[in-house]
PDB file of C-alpha atoms in Angstrom:
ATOM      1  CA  UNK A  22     -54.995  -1.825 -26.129  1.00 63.00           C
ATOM      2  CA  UNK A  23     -57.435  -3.136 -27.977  1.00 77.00           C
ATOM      3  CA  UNK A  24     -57.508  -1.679 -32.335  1.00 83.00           C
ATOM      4  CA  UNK A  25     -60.680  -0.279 -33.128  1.00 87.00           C
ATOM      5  CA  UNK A  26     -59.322   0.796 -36.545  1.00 89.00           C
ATOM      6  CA  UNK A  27     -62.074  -1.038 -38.169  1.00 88.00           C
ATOM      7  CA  UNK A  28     -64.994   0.748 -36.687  1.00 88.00           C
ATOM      8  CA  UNK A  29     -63.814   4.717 -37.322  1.00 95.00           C
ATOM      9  CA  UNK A  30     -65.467   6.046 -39.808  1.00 95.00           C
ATOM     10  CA  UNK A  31     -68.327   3.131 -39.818  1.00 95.00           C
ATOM     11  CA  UNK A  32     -71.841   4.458 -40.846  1.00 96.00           C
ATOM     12  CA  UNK A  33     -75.103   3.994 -40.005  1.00 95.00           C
ATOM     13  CA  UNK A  34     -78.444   5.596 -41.910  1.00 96.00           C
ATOM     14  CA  UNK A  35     -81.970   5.854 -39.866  1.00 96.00           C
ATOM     15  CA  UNK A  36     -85.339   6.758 -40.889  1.00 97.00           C
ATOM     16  CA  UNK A  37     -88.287   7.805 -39.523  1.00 98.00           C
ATOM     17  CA  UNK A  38     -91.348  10.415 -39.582  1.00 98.00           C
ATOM     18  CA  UNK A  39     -92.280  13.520 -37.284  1.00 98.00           C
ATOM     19  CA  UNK A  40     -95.686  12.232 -36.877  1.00 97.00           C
ATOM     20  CA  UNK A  41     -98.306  14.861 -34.626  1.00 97.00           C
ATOM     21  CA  UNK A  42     -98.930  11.361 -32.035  1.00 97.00           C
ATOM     22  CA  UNK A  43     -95.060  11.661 -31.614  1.00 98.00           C
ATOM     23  CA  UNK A  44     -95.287  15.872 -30.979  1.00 97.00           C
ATOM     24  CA  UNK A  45     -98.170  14.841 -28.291  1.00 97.00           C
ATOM     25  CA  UNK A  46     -96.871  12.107 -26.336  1.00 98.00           C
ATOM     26  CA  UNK A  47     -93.697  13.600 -25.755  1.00 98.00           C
ATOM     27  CA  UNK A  48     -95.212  17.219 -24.591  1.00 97.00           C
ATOM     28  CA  UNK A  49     -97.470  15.171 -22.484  1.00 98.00           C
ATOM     29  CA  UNK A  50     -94.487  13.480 -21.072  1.00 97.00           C
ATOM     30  CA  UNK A  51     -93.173  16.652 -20.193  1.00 97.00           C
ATOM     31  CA  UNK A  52     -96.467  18.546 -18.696  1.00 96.00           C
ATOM     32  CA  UNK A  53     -96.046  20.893 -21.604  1.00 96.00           C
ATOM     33  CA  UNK A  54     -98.180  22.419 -24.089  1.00 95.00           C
ATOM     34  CA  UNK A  55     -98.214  21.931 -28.034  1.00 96.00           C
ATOM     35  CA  UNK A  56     -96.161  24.890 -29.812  1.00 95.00           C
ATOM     36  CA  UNK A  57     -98.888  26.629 -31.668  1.00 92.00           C
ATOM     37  CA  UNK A  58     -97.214  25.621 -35.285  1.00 92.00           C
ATOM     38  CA  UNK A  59     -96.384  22.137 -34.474  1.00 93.00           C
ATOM     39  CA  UNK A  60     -92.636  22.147 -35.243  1.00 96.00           C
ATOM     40  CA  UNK A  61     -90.677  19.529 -33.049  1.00 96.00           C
ATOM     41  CA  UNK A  62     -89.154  21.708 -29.677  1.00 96.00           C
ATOM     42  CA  UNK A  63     -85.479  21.267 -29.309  1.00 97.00           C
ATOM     43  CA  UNK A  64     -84.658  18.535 -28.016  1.00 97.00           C
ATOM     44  CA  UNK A  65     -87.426  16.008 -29.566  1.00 97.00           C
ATOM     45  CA  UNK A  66     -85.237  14.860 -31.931  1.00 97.00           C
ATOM     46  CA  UNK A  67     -83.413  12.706 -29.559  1.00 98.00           C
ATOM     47  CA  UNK A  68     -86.871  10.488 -29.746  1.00 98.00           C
ATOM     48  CA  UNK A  69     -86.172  10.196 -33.803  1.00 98.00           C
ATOM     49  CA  UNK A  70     -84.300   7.649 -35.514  1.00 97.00           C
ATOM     50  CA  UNK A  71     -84.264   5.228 -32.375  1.00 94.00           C
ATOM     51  CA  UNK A  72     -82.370   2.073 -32.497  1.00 89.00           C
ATOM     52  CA  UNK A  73     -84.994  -0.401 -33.296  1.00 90.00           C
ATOM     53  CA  UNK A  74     -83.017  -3.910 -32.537  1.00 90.00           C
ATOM     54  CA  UNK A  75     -85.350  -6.914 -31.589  1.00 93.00           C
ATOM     55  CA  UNK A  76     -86.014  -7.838 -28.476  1.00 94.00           C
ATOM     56  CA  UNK A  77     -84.060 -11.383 -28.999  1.00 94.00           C
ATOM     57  CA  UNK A  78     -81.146  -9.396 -30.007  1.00 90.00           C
ATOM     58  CA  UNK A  79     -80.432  -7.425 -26.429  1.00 90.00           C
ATOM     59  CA  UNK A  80     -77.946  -7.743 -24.189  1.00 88.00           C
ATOM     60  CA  UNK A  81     -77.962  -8.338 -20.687  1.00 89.00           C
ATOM     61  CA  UNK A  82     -78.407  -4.919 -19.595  1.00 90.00           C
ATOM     62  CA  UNK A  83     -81.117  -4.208 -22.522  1.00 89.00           C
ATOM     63  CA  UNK A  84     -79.031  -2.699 -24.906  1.00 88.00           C
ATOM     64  CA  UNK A  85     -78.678  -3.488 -28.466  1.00 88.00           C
ATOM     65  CA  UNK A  86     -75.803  -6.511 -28.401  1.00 86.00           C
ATOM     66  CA  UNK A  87     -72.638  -5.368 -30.224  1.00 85.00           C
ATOM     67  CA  UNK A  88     -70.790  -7.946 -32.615  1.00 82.00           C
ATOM     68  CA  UNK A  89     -67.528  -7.837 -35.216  1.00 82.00           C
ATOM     69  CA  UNK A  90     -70.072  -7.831 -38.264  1.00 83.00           C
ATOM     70  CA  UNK A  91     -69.936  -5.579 -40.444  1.00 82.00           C
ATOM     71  CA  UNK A  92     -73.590  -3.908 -39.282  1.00 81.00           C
ATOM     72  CA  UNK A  93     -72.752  -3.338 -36.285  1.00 83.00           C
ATOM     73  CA  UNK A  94     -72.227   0.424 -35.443  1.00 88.00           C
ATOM     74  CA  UNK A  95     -70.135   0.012 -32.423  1.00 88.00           C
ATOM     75  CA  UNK A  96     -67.164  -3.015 -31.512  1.00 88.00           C
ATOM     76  CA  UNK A  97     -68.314  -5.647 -28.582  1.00 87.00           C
ATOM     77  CA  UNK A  98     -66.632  -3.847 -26.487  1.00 81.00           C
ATOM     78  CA  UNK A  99     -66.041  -5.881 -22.868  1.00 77.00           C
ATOM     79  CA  UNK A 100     -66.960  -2.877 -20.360  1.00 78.00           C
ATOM     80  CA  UNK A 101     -70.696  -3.400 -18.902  1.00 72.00           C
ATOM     81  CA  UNK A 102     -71.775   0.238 -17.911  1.00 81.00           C
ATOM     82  CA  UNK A 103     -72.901   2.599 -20.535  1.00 86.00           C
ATOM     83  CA  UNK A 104     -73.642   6.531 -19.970  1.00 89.00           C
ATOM     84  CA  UNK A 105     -73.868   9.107 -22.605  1.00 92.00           C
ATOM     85  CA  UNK A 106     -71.336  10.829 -21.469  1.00 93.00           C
ATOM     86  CA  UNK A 107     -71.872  14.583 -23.395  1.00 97.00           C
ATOM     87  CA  UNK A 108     -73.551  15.893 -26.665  1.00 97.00           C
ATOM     88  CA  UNK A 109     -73.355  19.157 -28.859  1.00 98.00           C
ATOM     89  CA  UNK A 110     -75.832  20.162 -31.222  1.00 98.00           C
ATOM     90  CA  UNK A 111     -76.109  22.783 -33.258  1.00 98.00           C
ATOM     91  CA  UNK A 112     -80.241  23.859 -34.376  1.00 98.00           C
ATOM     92  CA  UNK A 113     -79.507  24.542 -37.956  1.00 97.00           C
ATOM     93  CA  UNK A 114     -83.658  24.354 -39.436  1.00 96.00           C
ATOM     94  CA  UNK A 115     -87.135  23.483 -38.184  1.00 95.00           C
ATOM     95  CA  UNK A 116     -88.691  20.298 -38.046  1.00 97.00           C
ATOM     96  CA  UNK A 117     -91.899  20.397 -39.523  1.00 96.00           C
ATOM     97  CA  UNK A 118     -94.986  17.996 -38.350  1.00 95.00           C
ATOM     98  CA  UNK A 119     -94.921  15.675 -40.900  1.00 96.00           C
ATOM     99  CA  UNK A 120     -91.750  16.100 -42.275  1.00 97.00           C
ATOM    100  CA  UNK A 121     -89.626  12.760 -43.161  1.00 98.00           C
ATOM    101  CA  UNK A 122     -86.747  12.362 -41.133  1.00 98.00           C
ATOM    102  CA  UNK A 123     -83.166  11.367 -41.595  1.00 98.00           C
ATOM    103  CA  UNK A 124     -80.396  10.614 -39.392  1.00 98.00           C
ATOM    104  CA  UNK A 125     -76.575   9.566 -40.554  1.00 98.00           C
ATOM    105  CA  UNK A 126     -74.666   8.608 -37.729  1.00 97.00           C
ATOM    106  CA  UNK A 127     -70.416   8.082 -38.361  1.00 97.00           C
ATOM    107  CA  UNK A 128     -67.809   6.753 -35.786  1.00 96.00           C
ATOM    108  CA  UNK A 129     -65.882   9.620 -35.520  1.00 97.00           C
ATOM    109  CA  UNK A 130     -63.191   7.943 -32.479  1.00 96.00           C
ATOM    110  CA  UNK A 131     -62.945   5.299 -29.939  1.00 94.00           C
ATOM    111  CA  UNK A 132     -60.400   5.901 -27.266  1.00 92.00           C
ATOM    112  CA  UNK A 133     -59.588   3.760 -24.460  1.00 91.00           C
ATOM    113  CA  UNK A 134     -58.693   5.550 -21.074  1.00 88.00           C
ATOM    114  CA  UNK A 135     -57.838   4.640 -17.597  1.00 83.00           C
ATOM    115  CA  UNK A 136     -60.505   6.325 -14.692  1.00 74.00           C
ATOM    116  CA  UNK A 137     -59.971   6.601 -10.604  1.00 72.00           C
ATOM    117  CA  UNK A 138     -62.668   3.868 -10.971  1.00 72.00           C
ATOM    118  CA  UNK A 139     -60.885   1.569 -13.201  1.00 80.00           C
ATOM    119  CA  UNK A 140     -60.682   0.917 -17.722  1.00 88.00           C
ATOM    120  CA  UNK A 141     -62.858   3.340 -19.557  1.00 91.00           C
ATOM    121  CA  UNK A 142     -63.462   3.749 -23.184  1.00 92.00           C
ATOM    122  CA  UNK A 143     -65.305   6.809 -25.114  1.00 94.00           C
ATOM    123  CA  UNK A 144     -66.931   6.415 -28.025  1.00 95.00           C
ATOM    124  CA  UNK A 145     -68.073   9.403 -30.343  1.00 97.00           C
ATOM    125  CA  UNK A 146     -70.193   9.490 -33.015  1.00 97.00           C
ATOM    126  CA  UNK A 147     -71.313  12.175 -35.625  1.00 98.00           C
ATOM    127  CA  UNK A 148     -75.186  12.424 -36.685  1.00 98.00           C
ATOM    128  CA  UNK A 149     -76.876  14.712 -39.012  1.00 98.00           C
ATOM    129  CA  UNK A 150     -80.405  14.530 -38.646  1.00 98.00           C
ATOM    130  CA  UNK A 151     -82.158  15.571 -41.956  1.00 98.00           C
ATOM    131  CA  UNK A 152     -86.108  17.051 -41.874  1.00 98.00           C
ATOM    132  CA  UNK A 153     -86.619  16.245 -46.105  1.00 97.00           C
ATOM    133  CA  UNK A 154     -83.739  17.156 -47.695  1.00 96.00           C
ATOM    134  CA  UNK A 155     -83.148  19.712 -45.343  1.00 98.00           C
ATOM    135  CA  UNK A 156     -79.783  19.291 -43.094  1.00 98.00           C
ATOM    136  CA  UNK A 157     -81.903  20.552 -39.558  1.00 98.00           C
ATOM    137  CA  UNK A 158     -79.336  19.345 -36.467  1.00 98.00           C
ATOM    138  CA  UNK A 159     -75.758  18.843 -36.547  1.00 98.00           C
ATOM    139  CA  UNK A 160     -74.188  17.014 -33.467  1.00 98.00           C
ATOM    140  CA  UNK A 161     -71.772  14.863 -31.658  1.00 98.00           C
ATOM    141  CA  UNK A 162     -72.183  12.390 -28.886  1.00 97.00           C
ATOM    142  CA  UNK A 163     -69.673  10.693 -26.668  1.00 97.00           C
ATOM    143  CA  UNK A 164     -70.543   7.292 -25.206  1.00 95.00           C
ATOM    144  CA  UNK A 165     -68.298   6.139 -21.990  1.00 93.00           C
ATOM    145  CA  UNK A 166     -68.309   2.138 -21.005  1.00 91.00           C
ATOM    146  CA  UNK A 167     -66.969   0.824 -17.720  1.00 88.00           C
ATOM    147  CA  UNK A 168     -66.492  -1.730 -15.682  1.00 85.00           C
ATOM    148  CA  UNK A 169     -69.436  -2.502 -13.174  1.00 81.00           C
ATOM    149  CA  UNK A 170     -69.060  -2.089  -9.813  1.00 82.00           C
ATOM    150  CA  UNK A 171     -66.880  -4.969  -7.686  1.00 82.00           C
ATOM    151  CA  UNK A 172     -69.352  -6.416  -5.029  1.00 81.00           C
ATOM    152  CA  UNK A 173     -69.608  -4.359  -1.667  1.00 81.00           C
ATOM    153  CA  UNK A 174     -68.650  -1.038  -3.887  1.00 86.00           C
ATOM    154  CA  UNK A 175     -70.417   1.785  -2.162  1.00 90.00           C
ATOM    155  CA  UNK A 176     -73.312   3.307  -4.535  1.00 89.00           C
ATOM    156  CA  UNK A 177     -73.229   5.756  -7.265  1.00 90.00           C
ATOM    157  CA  UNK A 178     -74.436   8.598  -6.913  1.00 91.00           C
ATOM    158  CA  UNK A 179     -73.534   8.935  -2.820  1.00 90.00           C
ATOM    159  CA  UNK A 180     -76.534   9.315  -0.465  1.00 90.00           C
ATOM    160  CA  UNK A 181     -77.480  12.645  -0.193  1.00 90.00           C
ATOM    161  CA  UNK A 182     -75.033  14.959   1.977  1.00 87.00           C
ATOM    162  CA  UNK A 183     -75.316  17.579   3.981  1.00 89.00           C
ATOM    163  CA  UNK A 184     -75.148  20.222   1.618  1.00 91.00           C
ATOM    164  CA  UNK A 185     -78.444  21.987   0.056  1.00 94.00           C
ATOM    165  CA  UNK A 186     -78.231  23.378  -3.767  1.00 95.00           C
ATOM    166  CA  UNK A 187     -77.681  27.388  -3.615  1.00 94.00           C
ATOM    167  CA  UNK A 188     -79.734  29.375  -6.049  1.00 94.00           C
ATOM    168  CA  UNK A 189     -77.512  32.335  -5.315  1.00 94.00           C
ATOM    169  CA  UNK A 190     -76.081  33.823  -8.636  1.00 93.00           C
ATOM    170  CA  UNK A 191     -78.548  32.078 -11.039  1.00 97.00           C
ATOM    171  CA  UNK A 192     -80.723  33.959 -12.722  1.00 97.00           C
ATOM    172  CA  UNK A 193     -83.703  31.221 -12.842  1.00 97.00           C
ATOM    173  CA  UNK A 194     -83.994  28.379 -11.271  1.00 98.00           C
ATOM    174  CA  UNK A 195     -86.676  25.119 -11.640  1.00 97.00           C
ATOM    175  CA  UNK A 196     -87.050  22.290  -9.411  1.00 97.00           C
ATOM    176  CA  UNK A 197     -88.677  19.089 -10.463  1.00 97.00           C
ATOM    177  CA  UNK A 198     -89.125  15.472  -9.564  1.00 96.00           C
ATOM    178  CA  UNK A 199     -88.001  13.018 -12.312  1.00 97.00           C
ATOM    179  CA  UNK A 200     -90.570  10.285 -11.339  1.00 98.00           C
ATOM    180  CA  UNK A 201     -90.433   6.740 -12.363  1.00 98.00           C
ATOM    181  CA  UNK A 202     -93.345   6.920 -14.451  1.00 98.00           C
ATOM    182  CA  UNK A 203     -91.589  10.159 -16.426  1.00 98.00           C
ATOM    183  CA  UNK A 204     -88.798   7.572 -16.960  1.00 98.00           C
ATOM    184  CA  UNK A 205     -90.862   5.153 -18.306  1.00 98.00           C
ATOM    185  CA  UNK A 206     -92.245   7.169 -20.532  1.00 98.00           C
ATOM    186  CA  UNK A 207     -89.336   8.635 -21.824  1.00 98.00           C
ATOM    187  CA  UNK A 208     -87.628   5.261 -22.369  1.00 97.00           C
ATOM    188  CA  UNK A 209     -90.770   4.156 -24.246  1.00 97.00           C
ATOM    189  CA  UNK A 210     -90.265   7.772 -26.631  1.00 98.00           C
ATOM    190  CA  UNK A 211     -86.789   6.966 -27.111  1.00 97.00           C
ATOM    191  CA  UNK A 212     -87.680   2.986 -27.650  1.00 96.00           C
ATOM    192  CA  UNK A 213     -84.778   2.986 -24.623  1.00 95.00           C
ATOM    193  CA  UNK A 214     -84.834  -0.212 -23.118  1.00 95.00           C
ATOM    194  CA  UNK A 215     -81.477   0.215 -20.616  1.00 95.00           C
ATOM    195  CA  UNK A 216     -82.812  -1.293 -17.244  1.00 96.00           C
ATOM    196  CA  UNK A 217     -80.791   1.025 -14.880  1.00 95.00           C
ATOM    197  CA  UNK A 218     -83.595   3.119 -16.145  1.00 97.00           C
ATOM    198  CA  UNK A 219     -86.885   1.517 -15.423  1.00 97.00           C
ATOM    199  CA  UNK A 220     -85.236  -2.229 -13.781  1.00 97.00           C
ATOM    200  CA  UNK A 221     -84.943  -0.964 -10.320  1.00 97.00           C
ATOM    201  CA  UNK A 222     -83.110  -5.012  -8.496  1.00 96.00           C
ATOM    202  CA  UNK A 223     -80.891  -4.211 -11.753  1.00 94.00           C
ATOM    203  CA  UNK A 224     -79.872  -0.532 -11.543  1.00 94.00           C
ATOM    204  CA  UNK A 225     -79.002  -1.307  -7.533  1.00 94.00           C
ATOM    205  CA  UNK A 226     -77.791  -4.656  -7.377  1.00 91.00           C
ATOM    206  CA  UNK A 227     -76.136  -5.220 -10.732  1.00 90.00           C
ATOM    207  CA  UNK A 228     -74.554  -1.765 -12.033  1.00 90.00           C
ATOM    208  CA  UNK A 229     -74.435  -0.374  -8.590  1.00 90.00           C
ATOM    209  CA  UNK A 230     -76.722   2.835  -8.880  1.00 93.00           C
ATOM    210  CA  UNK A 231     -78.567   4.071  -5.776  1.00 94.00           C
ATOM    211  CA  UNK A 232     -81.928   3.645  -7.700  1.00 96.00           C
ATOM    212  CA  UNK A 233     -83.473   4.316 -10.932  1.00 98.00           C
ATOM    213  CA  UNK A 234     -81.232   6.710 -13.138  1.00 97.00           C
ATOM    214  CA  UNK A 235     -82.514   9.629 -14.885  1.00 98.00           C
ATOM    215  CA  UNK A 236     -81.597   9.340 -18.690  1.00 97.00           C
ATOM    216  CA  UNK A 237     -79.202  11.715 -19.376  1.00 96.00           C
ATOM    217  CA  UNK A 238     -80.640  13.422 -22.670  1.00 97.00           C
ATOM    218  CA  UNK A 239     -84.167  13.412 -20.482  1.00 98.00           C
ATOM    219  CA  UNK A 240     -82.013  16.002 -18.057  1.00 98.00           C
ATOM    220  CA  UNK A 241     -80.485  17.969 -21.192  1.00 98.00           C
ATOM    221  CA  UNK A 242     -84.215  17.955 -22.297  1.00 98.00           C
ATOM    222  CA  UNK A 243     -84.958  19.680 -19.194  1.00 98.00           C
ATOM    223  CA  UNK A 244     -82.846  22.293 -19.783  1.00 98.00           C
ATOM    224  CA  UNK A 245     -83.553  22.780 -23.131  1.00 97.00           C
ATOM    225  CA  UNK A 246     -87.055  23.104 -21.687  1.00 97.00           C
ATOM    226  CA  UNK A 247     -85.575  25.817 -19.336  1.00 97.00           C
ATOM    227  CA  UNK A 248     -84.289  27.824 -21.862  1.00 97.00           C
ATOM    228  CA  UNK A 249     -87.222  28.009 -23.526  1.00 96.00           C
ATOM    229  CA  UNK A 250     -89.311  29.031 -20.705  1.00 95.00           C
ATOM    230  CA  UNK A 251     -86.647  31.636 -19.853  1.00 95.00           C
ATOM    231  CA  UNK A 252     -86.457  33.489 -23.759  1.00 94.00           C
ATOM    232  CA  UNK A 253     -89.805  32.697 -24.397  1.00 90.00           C
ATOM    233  CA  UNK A 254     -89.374  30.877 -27.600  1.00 89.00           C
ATOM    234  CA  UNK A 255     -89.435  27.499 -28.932  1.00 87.00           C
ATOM    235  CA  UNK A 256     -86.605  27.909 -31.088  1.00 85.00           C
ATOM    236  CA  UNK A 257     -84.630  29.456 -28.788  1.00 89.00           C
ATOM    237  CA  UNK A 258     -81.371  28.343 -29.362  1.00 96.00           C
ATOM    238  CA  UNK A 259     -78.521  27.761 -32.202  1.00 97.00           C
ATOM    239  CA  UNK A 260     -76.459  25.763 -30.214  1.00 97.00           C
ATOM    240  CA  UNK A 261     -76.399  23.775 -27.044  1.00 98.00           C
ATOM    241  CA  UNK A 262     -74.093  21.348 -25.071  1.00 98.00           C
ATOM    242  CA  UNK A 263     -73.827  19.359 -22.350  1.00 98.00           C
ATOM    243  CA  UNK A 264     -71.382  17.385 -20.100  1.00 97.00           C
ATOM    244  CA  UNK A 265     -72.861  14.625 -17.746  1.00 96.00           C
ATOM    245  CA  UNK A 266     -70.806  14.783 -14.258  1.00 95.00           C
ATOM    246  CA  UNK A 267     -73.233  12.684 -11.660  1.00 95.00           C
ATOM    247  CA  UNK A 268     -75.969  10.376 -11.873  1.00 95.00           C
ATOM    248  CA  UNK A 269     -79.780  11.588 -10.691  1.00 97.00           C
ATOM    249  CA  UNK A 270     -81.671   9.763  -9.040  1.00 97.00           C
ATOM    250  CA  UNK A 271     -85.795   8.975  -9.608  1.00 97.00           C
ATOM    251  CA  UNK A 272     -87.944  10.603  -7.503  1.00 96.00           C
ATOM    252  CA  UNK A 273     -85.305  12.682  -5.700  1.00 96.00           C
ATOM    253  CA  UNK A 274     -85.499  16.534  -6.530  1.00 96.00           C
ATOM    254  CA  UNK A 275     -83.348  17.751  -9.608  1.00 97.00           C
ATOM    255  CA  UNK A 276     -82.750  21.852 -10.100  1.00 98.00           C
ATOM    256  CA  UNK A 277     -82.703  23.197 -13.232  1.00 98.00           C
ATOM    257  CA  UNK A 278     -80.579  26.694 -13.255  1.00 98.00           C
ATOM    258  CA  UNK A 279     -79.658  29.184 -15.970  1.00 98.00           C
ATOM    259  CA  UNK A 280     -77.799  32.480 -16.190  1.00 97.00           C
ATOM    260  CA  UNK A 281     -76.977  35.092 -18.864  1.00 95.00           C
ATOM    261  CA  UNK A 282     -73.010  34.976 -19.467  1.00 93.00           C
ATOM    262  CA  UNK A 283     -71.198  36.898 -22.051  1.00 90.00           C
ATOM    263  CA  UNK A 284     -74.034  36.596 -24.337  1.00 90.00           C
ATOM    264  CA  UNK A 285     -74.689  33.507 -24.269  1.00 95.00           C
ATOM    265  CA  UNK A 286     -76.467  30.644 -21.633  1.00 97.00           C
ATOM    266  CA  UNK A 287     -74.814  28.713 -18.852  1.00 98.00           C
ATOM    267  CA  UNK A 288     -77.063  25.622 -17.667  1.00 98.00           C
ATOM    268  CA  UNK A 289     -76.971  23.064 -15.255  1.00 98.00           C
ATOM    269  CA  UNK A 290     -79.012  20.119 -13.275  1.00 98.00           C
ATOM    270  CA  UNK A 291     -77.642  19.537  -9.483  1.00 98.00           C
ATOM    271  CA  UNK A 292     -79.261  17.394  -7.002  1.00 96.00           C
ATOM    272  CA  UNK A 293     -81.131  19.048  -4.016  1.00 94.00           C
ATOM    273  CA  UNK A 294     -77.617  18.685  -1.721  1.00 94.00           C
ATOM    274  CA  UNK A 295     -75.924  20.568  -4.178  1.00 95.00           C
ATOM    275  CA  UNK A 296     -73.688  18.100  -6.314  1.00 96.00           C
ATOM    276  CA  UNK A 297     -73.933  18.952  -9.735  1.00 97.00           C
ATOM    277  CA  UNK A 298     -75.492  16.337 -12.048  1.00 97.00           C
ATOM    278  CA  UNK A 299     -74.888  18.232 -15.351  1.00 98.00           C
ATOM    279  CA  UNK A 300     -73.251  21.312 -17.259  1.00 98.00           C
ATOM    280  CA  UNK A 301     -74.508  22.704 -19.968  1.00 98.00           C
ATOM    281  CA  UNK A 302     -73.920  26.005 -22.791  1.00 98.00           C
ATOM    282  CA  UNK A 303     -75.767  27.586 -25.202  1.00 97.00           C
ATOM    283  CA  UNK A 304     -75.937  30.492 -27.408  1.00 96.00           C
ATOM    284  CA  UNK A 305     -79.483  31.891 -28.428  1.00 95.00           C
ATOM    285  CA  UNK A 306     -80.642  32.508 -31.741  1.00 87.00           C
ATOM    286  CA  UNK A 307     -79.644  35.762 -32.671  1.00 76.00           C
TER     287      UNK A 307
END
């Protein structure tokens, strides 16, 4: 096993501003209105703080390239397939339009594992994301790189099955169609440049997905979205998490569901056959 000693507990410090164009573009990427005070939604922050490499300095599959130096965040680690594999946050203050933003990201592990599918290795980081001097979103975020595919693998996710997604014991449910234009733009708020994303001869012939994949904060978004449709309230939640479990696919329906449990919210995204593409909690404000 590889020793990652060096990296845990490596930092990183990003800057940027809430700016109204920002608040605009990414409710207009969603077919949403403008909240009526201009505070960023849950879930907008994602689009703050972006990794800002340059273009020269990509890798292959259009991520930032990893090195041993000292500023890089993350080792150059072998595996070719990268998901974000799960995220909590906790909603701790509002985001004001306009407000100066901070994010300090830590390596809080890096674990090596062996999957059904061959060598896996999680990373998880820390961030604090700071509107002024205001601490405003607490969370965690687990990377997982893999190997790609062997030639002649079948495709990930499977074609669609038999099966058809069952609404029963949900208490609201949303379809919607993650087109490749919604893709684009959300790579372009997140200044995302992955190819399985928006490279479709890359996503199917060189990672081995069955087309374009649907980011997976863009599906937590959704949710998030959900929730606030459902308790009518655009901070609707203290806390939220999510666990990626199957790749969606562009242009292929996605269902959003949500019911009441114990108090709090149980989410998730499945696929029109049924196979779930995400889980998700949260707990409401109180």
């Amino acid at each position: 096993m590889a020793d990652y000693t060096a990296w845990i507990g490596r930092e990183e410090v990003r800057r940027d501003v809430f700016t109204p164009s920002l608040l605009t573009r990414w409710c207009a990427a969603l077919d949403r209105a403008e909240p009526d005070d201009q505070t960023a939604p849950q879930g907008l922050h994602w689009c703050l703080c972006t990794p800002d490499a340059p273009t020269a300095m990509l890798g292959p599959d259009g991520h930032p390239k990893r090195d041993e130096s000292p500023a890089s965040l993350l080792p150059p680690l072998p595996l070719e397939r990268r998901m974000w594999a799960a995220g909590s946050a906790e909603f701790l203050a509002p985001m004001p339009s306009g407000a100066a933003i901070g994010r300090r990201t830590r390596v809080l592990s890096i674990t090596e594992k062996q999957g059904g599918t061959g060598p896996l290795v999680f990373a998880e980081l820390a961030h604090e994301t700071f509107a002024g001097e205001t601490l405003a979103i607490r969370e965690t975020q687990t990377l997982v790189y893999r190997d790609a595919p062997p030639p002649g693998s079948p495709p990930a996710p499977p074609p669609p099955g038999e099966g058809r997604f069952d609404p029963g014991g949900w208490d609201v449910v949303r379809e919607v169609f993650p087109t490749p234009a919604l893709l684009f733009r959300y790579s372009a708020l997140t200044f995302n440049t992955h190819r399985i994303h928006y490279d479709h001869p890359y996503a199917t012939g060189v990672e081995g997905y069955r087309g374009l994949v649907v980011h997976g904060p863009l599906i937590a978004t959704l949710l998030l979205d959900l929730a606030r449709r459902t308790l009518e309230s655009e901070a609707a939640l203290a806390r939220f998490s999510f666990r990626a479990v199957s790749p969606a696919v562009a242009d292929e329906p996605l269902h959003l569901a949500l019911r009441r449990e114990d108090g709090g919210l149980i989410l998730a995204a499945h696929s029109a056959d049924g196979r779930q593409v995400m889980a998700a909690k949260a707990a409401p404000l109180a």
